[in-house]
mmCIF file of C-alpha atoms (C1' of nucleotides) in Angstrom:
data_model
loop_
_atom_site.group_PDB
_atom_site.id
_atom_site.type_symbol
_atom_site.label_atom_id
_atom_site.label_comp_id
_atom_site.label_asym_id
_atom_site.label_seq_id
_atom_site.Cartn_x
_atom_site.Cartn_y
_atom_site.Cartn_z
ATOM 1 C CA UNK T 1 -141.629 -131.457 81.754
ATOM 2 C CA UNK T 2 -142.824 -135.013 82.117
ATOM 3 C CA UNK T 3 -145.402 -136.557 84.382
ATOM 4 C CA UNK T 4 -145.330 -139.834 86.285
ATOM 5 C CA UNK T 5 -147.184 -141.852 88.845
ATOM 6 C CA UNK T 6 -145.683 -143.909 91.628
ATOM 7 C CA UNK T 7 -147.509 -146.375 93.817
ATOM 8 C CA UNK T 8 -146.954 -147.051 97.433
ATOM 9 C CA UNK T 9 -148.811 -149.120 99.936
ATOM 10 C CA UNK T 10 -149.787 -146.718 102.701
ATOM 11 C CA UNK T 11 -148.845 -149.405 105.231
ATOM 12 C CA UNK T 12 -145.336 -149.292 103.927
ATOM 13 C CA UNK T 13 -144.918 -145.650 103.020
ATOM 14 C CA UNK T 14 -147.818 -143.223 103.051
ATOM 15 C CA UNK T 15 -148.195 -139.720 101.684
ATOM 16 C CA UNK T 16 -148.463 -138.457 105.258
ATOM 17 C CA UNK T 17 -145.119 -139.997 106.107
ATOM 18 C CA UNK T 18 -143.646 -138.565 102.920
ATOM 19 C CA UNK T 19 -144.771 -135.048 103.872
ATOM 20 C CA UNK T 20 -143.328 -135.520 107.335
ATOM 21 C CA UNK T 21 -140.006 -136.645 105.846
ATOM 22 C CA UNK T 22 -140.002 -133.729 103.356
ATOM 23 C CA UNK T 23 -138.033 -135.922 100.970
ATOM 24 C CA UNK T 24 -137.625 -139.595 100.204
ATOM 25 C CA UNK T 25 -135.493 -141.960 98.209
ATOM 26 C CA UNK T 26 -137.703 -144.085 95.997
ATOM 27 C CA UNK T 27 -135.963 -147.429 96.460
ATOM 28 C CA UNK T 28 -136.918 -151.053 96.128
ATOM 29 C CA UNK T 29 -137.929 -150.960 92.464
ATOM 30 C CA UNK T 30 -137.169 -154.418 91.062
ATOM 31 C CA UNK T 31 -138.953 -154.341 87.764
ATOM 32 C CA UNK T 32 -137.285 -153.415 84.480
ATOM 33 C CA UNK T 33 -140.149 -151.403 83.073
ATOM 34 C CA UNK T 34 -140.454 -149.405 86.272
ATOM 35 C CA UNK T 35 -136.680 -149.005 86.353
ATOM 36 C CA UNK T 36 -136.661 -147.592 82.841
ATOM 37 C CA UNK T 37 -139.275 -145.073 83.898
ATOM 38 C CA UNK T 38 -137.132 -144.056 86.859
ATOM 39 C CA UNK T 39 -134.179 -143.530 84.549
ATOM 40 C CA UNK T 40 -136.263 -141.342 82.250
ATOM 41 C CA UNK T 41 -137.254 -138.963 85.023
ATOM 42 C CA UNK T 42 -135.814 -135.477 84.983
ATOM 43 C CA UNK T 43 -135.363 -133.038 87.789
ATOM 44 C CA UNK T 44 -138.556 -131.055 88.335
ATOM 45 C CA UNK T 45 -140.848 -133.659 86.730
ATOM 46 C CA UNK T 46 -144.129 -134.017 88.569
ATOM 47 C CA UNK T 47 -145.105 -137.331 90.050
ATOM 48 C CA UNK T 48 -148.527 -138.410 91.256
ATOM 49 C CA UNK T 49 -148.403 -140.293 94.534
ATOM 50 C CA UNK T 50 -150.861 -143.180 94.549
ATOM 51 C CA UNK T 51 -151.911 -145.337 97.468
ATOM 52 C CA UNK T 52 -152.272 -148.979 96.438
ATOM 53 C CA UNK T 53 -153.995 -151.749 98.349
ATOM 54 C CA UNK T 54 -155.593 -149.356 100.770
ATOM 55 C CA UNK T 55 -157.125 -146.099 99.600
ATOM 56 C CA UNK T 56 -156.658 -146.804 95.886
ATOM 57 C CA UNK T 57 -156.411 -143.159 95.072
ATOM 58 C CA UNK T 58 -154.036 -140.472 93.927
ATOM 59 C CA UNK T 59 -153.404 -138.399 97.012
ATOM 60 C CA UNK T 60 -150.757 -135.872 96.110
ATOM 61 C CA UNK T 61 -148.063 -134.604 93.795
ATOM 62 C CA UNK T 62 -144.336 -135.040 94.275
ATOM 63 C CA UNK T 63 -141.460 -133.540 92.372
ATOM 64 C CA UNK T 64 -138.273 -135.221 91.200
ATOM 65 C CA UNK T 65 -135.510 -133.781 93.405
ATOM 66 C CA UNK T 66 -132.692 -135.947 92.094
ATOM 67 C CA UNK T 67 -132.497 -138.057 88.943
ATOM 68 C CA UNK T 68 -131.684 -141.772 88.870
ATOM 69 C CA UNK T 69 -128.621 -143.102 90.671
ATOM 70 C CA UNK T 70 -127.432 -146.458 91.958
ATOM 71 C CA UNK T 71 -129.855 -148.045 94.431
ATOM 72 C CA UNK T 72 -128.029 -147.835 97.774
ATOM 73 C CA UNK T 73 -129.963 -150.855 99.084
ATOM 74 C CA UNK T 74 -128.293 -153.254 96.622
ATOM 75 C CA UNK T 75 -124.914 -153.915 95.021
ATOM 76 C CA UNK T 76 -126.659 -154.857 91.796
ATOM 77 C CA UNK T 77 -126.016 -152.061 89.301
ATOM 78 C CA UNK T 78 -129.192 -152.934 87.417
ATOM 79 C CA UNK T 79 -131.260 -151.002 89.910
ATOM 80 C CA UNK T 80 -131.618 -147.312 90.475
ATOM 81 C CA UNK T 81 -133.526 -144.926 92.724
ATOM 82 C CA UNK T 82 -134.640 -141.303 92.462
ATOM 83 C CA UNK T 83 -135.191 -138.750 95.193
ATOM 84 C CA UNK T 84 -138.650 -137.223 95.485
ATOM 85 C CA UNK T 85 -139.996 -134.370 97.533
ATOM 86 C CA UNK T 86 -143.652 -133.570 98.242
ATOM 87 C CA UNK T 87 -145.047 -130.711 96.182
ATOM 88 C CA UNK T 88 -148.668 -130.528 97.274
ATOM 89 C CA UNK T 89 -151.557 -132.584 98.397
ATOM 90 C CA UNK T 90 -154.525 -132.812 96.054
ATOM 91 C CA UNK T 91 -157.558 -130.916 97.409
ATOM 92 C CA UNK T 92 -159.561 -134.089 96.811
ATOM 93 C CA UNK T 93 -158.005 -137.494 96.210
ATOM 94 C CA UNK T 94 -158.840 -138.999 92.820
ATOM 95 C CA UNK T 95 -159.721 -142.671 93.169
ATOM 96 C CA UNK T 96 -158.985 -145.542 90.845
ATOM 97 C CA UNK T 97 -162.722 -146.196 90.572
ATOM 98 C CA UNK T 98 -163.265 -142.650 89.319
ATOM 99 C CA UNK T 99 -160.545 -143.020 86.706
ATOM 100 C CA UNK T 100 -161.858 -146.403 85.608
ATOM 101 C CA UNK T 101 -165.338 -144.993 85.191
ATOM 102 C CA UNK T 102 -164.049 -142.454 82.670
ATOM 103 C CA UNK T 103 -163.160 -143.823 79.200
ATOM 104 C CA UNK T 104 -160.707 -140.959 78.853
ATOM 105 C CA UNK T 105 -158.331 -142.847 81.138
ATOM 106 C CA UNK T 106 -158.724 -146.280 79.539
ATOM 107 C CA UNK T 107 -155.256 -146.049 78.014
ATOM 108 C CA UNK T 108 -153.558 -144.754 81.138
ATOM 109 C CA UNK T 109 -150.637 -146.855 82.350
ATOM 110 C CA UNK T 110 -152.175 -147.078 85.813
ATOM 111 C CA UNK T 111 -155.313 -148.679 84.375
ATOM 112 C CA UNK T 112 -153.743 -150.842 81.677
ATOM 113 C CA UNK T 113 -150.687 -152.000 83.581
ATOM 114 C CA UNK T 114 -152.096 -152.260 87.040
ATOM 115 C CA UNK T 115 -149.035 -153.989 88.418
ATOM 116 C CA UNK T 116 -146.528 -151.413 87.291
ATOM 117 C CA UNK T 117 -145.252 -149.465 90.279
ATOM 118 C CA UNK T 118 -143.756 -146.536 88.371
ATOM 119 C CA UNK T 119 -145.588 -145.451 85.248
ATOM 120 C CA UNK T 120 -145.894 -142.520 82.865
ATOM 121 C CA UNK T 121 -148.789 -140.056 82.856
ATOM 122 C CA UNK T 122 -149.470 -138.007 79.743
ATOM 123 C CA UNK T 123 -149.870 -134.257 79.924
ATOM 124 C CA UNK T 124 -153.569 -134.414 79.089
ATOM 125 C CA UNK T 125 -154.146 -137.092 81.713
ATOM 126 C CA UNK T 126 -152.235 -135.025 84.218
ATOM 127 C CA UNK T 127 -154.252 -131.889 83.557
ATOM 128 C CA UNK T 128 -157.536 -133.726 83.686
ATOM 129 C CA UNK T 129 -156.679 -135.370 86.993
ATOM 130 C CA UNK T 130 -155.731 -131.979 88.420
ATOM 131 C CA UNK T 131 -159.107 -130.616 87.309
ATOM 132 C CA UNK T 132 -160.937 -133.573 88.851
ATOM 133 C CA UNK T 133 -159.134 -133.113 92.149
ATOM 134 C CA UNK T 134 -160.571 -129.627 92.504
ATOM 135 C CA UNK T 135 -164.053 -130.981 93.120
ATOM 136 C CA UNK T 136 -165.171 -133.552 95.657
ATOM 137 C CA UNK T 137 -165.720 -136.977 94.065
ATOM 138 C "C1'" DG X 1 -158.463 -164.506 100.884
ATOM 139 C "C1'" DC X 2 -159.020 -165.227 96.070
ATOM 140 C "C1'" DC X 3 -157.906 -164.716 91.465
ATOM 141 C "C1'" DA X 4 -156.344 -162.442 87.170
ATOM 142 C "C1'" DA X 5 -152.555 -160.295 84.928
ATOM 143 C "C1'" DC X 6 -148.088 -159.979 84.153
ATOM 144 C "C1'" DG X 7 -142.947 -160.695 84.601
ATOM 145 C "C1'" DT X 8 -139.296 -163.879 85.271
ATOM 146 C "C1'" DT X 9 -137.058 -168.210 85.235
ATOM 147 C "C1'" DG X 10 -135.421 -172.433 83.542
ATOM 148 C "C1'" DG X 11 -135.702 -176.633 80.688
ATOM 149 C "C1'" DC X 12 -135.452 -178.061 76.168
ATOM 150 C "C1'" DG H 1 -134.992 -168.684 71.404
ATOM 151 C "C1'" DC H 2 -139.432 -170.604 72.759
ATOM 152 C "C1'" DC H 3 -142.720 -171.698 76.082
ATOM 153 C "C1'" DA H 4 -144.517 -173.685 80.329
ATOM 154 C "C1'" DA H 5 -144.286 -173.168 85.199
ATOM 155 C "C1'" DC H 6 -143.981 -170.372 88.851
ATOM 156 C "C1'" DG H 7 -143.974 -166.131 91.803
ATOM 157 C "C1'" DT H 8 -145.595 -161.531 92.722
ATOM 158 C "C1'" DT H 9 -148.617 -157.764 92.596
ATOM 159 C "C1'" DG H 10 -152.795 -155.552 93.280
ATOM 160 C "C1'" DG H 11 -157.821 -155.091 92.747
ATOM 161 C "C1'" DC H 12 -161.946 -156.943 94.394
#
DNA sequence: GCCAACGTTGGC
DNA sequence: GCCAACGTTGGC
């Protein structure tokens, strides 16, 4: 089991919309590092859903429903997509400010590589974020 | 709206 | 293959 984090601007595609859709194809990734992360995903991996630009917080958890395949929005075989389905909403969203305030997360991909749209989350980071989400910020 | 960080591109 | 210039992303 691996853990990941994907970012989406709520204007473009929000968690609420994702829940309504019950499933989504994570397309539009045009960055090699992010692409490599998509390729490394396995079915059943858990994926934090983060709202960038507005909200700036981890709002829920998704699950990988289908591993990487050719991005249907382009002919270019360099790019892939995965299918995700919503697993559950966090009881309390965990904000970027909260994570930044804790040195424990200093090495997290989300903090260090702020521009990366699909990044890894370690198991310890994952567990700690789950714990934090159980209490109001 | 600005700016910093980073990735990509293209000239040499 | 290096490096400067440029574009894009995302936090503030």
